[in-house]
Short mmCIF file of C-alpha atoms and ligand atoms in Angstrom, two decimals:
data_model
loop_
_atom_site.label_atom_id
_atom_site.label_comp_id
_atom_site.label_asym_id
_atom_site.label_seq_id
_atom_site.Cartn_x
_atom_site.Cartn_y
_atom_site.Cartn_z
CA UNK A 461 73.46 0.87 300.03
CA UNK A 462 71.02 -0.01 297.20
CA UNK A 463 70.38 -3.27 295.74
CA UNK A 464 67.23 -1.76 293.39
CA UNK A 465 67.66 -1.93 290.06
CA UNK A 466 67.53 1.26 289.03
CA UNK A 467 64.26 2.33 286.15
CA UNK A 468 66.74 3.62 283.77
CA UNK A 469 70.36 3.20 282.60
CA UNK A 470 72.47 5.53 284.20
CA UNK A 471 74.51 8.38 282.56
CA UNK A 472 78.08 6.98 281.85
CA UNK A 473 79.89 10.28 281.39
CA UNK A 474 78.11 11.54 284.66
CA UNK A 475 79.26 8.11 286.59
CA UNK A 476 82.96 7.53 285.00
CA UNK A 477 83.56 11.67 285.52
CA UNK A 478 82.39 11.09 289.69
CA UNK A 479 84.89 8.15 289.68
CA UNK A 480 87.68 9.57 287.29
CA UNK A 481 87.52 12.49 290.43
CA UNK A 482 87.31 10.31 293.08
CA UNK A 483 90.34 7.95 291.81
CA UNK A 484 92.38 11.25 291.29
CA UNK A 485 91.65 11.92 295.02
CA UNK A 486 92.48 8.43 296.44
CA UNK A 487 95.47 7.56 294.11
CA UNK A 488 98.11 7.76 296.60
CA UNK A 489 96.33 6.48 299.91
CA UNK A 490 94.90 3.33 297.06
CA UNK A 491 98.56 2.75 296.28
CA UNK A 492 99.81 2.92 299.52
CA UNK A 493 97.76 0.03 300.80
CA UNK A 494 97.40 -1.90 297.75
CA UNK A 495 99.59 -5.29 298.18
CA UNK A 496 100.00 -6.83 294.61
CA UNK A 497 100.72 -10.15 296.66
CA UNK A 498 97.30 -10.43 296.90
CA UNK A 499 96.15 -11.61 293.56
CA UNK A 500 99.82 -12.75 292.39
CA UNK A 501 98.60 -16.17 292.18
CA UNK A 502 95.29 -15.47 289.66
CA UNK A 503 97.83 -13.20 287.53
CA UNK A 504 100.70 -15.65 287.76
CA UNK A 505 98.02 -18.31 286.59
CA UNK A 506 96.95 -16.36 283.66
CA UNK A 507 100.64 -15.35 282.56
CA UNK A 508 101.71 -19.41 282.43
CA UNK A 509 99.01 -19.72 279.80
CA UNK A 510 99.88 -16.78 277.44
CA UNK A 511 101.93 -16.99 274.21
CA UNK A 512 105.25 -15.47 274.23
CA UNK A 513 105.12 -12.02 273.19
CA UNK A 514 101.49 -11.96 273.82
CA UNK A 515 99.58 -8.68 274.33
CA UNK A 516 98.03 -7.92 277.32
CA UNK A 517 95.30 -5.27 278.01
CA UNK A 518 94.65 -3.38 281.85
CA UNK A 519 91.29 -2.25 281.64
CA UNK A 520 91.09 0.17 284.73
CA UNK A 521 94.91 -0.45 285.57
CA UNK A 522 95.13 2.03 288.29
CA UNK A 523 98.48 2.90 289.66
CA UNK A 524 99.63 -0.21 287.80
CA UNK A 525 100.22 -2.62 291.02
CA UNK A 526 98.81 -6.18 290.57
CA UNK A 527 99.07 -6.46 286.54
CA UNK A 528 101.23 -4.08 284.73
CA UNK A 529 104.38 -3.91 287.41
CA UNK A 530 104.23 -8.21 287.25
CA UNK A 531 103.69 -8.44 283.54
CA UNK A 532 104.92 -5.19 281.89
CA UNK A 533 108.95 -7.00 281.54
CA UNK A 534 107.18 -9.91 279.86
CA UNK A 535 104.49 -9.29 277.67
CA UNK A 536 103.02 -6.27 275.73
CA UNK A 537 101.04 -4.52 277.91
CA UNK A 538 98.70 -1.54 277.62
CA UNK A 539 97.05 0.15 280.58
CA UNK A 540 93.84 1.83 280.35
CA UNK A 541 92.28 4.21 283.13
CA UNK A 542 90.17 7.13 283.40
CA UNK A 543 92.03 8.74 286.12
CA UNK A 544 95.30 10.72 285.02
CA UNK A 545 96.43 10.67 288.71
CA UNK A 546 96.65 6.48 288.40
CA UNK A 547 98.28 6.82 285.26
CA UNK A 548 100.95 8.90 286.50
CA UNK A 549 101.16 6.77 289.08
CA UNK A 550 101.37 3.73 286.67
CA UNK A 551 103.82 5.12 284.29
CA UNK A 552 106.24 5.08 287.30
CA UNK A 553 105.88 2.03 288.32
CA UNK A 554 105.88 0.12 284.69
CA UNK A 555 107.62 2.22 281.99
CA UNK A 556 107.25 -0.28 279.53
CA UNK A 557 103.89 -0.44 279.59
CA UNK A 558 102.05 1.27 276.87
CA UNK A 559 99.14 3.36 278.87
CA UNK A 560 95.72 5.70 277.71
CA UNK A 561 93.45 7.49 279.15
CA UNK A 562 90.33 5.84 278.21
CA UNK A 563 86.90 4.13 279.68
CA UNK A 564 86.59 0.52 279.54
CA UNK A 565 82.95 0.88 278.32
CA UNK A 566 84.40 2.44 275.18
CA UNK A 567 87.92 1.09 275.15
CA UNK A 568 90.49 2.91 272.53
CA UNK A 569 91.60 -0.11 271.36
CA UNK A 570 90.70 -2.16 268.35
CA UNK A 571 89.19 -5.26 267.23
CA UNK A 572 91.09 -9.17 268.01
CA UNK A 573 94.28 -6.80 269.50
CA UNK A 574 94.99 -8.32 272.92
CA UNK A 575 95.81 -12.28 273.91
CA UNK A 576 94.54 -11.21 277.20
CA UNK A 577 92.65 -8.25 279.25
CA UNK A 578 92.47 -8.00 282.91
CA UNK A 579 90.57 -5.95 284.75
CA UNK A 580 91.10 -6.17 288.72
CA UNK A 581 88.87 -4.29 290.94
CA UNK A 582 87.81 -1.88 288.06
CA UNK A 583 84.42 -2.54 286.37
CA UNK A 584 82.63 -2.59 289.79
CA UNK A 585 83.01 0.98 289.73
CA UNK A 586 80.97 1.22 286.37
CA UNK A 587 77.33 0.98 287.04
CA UNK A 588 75.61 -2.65 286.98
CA UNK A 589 73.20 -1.85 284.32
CA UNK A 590 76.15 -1.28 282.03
CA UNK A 591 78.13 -4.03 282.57
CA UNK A 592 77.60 -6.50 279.89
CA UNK A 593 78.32 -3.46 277.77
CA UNK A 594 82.41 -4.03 279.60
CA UNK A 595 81.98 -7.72 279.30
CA UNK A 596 81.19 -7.00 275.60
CA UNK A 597 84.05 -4.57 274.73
CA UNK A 598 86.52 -7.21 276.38
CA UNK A 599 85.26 -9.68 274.22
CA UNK A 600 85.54 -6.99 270.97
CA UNK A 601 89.35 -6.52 272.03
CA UNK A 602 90.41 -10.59 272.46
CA UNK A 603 91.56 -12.29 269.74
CA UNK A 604 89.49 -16.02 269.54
CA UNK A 605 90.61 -18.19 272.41
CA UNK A 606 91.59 -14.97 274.21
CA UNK A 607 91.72 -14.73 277.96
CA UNK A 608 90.13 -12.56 280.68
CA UNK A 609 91.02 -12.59 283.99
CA UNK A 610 88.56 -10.03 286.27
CA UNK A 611 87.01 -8.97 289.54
CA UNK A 612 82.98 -9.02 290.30
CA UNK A 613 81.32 -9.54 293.59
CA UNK A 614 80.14 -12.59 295.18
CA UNK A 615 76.97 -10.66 296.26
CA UNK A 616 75.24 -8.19 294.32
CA UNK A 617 76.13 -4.58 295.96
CA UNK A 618 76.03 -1.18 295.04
CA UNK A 619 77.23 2.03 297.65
CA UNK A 620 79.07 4.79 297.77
CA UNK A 621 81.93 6.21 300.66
CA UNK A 622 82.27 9.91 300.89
CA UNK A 623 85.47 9.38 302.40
CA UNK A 624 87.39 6.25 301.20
CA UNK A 625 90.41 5.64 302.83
CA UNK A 626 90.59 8.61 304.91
CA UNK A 627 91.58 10.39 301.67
CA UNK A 628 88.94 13.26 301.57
CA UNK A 629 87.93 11.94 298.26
CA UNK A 630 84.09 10.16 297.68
CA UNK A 631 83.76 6.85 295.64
CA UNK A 632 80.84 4.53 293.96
CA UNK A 633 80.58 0.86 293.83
CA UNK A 634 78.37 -0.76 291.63
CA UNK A 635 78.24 -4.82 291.12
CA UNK A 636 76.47 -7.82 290.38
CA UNK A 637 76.77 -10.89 292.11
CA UNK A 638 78.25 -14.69 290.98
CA UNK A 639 75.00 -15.57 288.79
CA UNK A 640 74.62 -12.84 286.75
CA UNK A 641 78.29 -11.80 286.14
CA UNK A 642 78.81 -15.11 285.06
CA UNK A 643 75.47 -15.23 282.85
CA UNK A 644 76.47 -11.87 281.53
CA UNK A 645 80.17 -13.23 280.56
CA UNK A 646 78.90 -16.28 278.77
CA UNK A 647 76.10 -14.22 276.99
CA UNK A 648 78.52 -11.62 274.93
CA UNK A 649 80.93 -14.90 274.36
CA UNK A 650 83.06 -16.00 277.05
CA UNK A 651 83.61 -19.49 279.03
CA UNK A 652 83.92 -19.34 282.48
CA UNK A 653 86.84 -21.78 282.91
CA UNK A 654 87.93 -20.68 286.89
CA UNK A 655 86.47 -19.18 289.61
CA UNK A 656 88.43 -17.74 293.16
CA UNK A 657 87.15 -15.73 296.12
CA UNK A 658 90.05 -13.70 297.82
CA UNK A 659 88.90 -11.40 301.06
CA UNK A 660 89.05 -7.98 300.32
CA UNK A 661 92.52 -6.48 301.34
CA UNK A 662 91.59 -3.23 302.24
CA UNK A 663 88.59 -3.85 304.46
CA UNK A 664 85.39 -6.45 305.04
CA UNK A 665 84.16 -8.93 302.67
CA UNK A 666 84.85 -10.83 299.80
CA UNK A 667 85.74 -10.36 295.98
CA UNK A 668 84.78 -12.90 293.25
CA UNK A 669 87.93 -13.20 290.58
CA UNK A 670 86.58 -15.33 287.35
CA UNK A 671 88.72 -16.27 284.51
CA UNK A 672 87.28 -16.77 281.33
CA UNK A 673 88.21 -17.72 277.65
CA UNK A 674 86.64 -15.84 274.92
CA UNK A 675 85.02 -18.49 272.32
CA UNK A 676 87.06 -19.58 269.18
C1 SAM B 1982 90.28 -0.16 292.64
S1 SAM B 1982 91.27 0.53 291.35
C2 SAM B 1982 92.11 -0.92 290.78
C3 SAM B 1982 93.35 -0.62 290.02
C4 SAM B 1982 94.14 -1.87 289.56
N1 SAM B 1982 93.37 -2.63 288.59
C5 SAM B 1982 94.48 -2.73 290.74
O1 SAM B 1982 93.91 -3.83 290.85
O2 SAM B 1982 95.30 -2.31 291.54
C6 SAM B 1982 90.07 0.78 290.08
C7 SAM B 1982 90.61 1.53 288.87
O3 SAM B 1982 89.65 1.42 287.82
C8 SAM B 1982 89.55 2.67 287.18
N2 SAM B 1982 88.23 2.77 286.57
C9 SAM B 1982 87.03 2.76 287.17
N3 SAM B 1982 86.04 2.84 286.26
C10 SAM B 1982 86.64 2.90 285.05
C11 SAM B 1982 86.17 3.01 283.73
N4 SAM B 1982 84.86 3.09 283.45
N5 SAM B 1982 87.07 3.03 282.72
C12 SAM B 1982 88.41 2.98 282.98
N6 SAM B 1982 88.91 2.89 284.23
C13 SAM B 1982 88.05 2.85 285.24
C14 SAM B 1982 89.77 3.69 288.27
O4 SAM B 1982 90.15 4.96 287.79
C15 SAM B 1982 90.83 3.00 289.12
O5 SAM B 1982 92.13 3.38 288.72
#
């Protein structure tokens, strides 16, 4: 564990191409244990306020369990993940979801396309330093008044598990906490309009879930 900034910005391709292994590794003992009930609530929340026919963006949508599987029948979705594993996983699972292999620090998708973007348990894998970079391409994809519904930690962390879930495969975590997730948010153009805590399902401690609306 390291709470240190680190001197200089990390290398992207180096850190996404650790993870984009890692994910491959772990994508069927993460599925296994993932329970979508978890956050049902926080996606059912952000669903009631979308247009019909309203597009929603996955940034980091995994094996698809949480967002695409509960929205893919009623809105336009797209998934986005670096790890082809997941997306195999996700194309399974929610066949009507549009999905691409992408990062979410340089998402392949254009300007004001999405109503909303989600991104659950996925940019605390992209190191801290780079985060308002996310925050920023979220806000580049929404359309004014867009919505963003996302997972940061309560407490600023970062750590890696050579091991995660028994799976043989190593991970990275890499977060901010509350104050400066939120600070970063409203800085590229977002309002904070909710805020949860939900313990972490798959073993100790917390996870912060904010909802935000991108400024008209
Ligand atoms: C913990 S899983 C969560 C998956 C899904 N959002 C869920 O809540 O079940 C994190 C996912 O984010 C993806 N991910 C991590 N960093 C990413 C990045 N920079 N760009 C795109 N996807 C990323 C991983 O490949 C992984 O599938």
């Amino acid at each position: 564990m390291n709470d240190e900034s680190p001197s200089e910005p990390r290398d992207l391709d180096e850190w996404a191409s650790a993870v984009m292994s890692g994910y491959d590794g772990v994508a069927e003992a993460y599925d296994d244990d993932r329970d979508p009930a978890h956050e049902a609530t926080l996606v059912e929340s952000l669903a009631a306020d979308l247009p019909d026919g309203a597009r929603v963006l996955d940034a980091g949508c995994g094996g698809g369990r949480a967002v695409l599987e509960t929205l893919a029948g009623e809105f336009e979705t797209v998934g986005v993940d670096l790890s082809g594993e997941q997306l195999t996983l996700a194309r399974d699972r929610a066949p009507a979801a549009s999905l691409a292999r992408g990062d979410l620090t340089r998402l392949p998708v254009a300007d004001d396309a999405v109503d909303a973007v989600t991104a659950l348990h996925s940019v605390i894998h992209v190191p801290r330093e780079h985060h308002e970079r996310a925050f920023a391409e979220f806000a580049r994809v929404l359309r004014p008044g867009g919505r963003l519904l996302l997972t940061t930690g309560v407490g600023e962390w970062e750590g890696e598990n050579d091991d995660w879930l028994d799976s043989g495969a190593a991970m990275q975590w890499s977060f901010h906490g509350r104050e400066r997730s939120i600070e970063l948010l409203e800085s590229v153009g977002f309002d904070v309009t909710e805020e949860a805590v939900r313990d972490d399902e798959l073993g100790g401690g917390e996870w912060l879930f904010v909802r935000a609306r991108l400024r008209a």
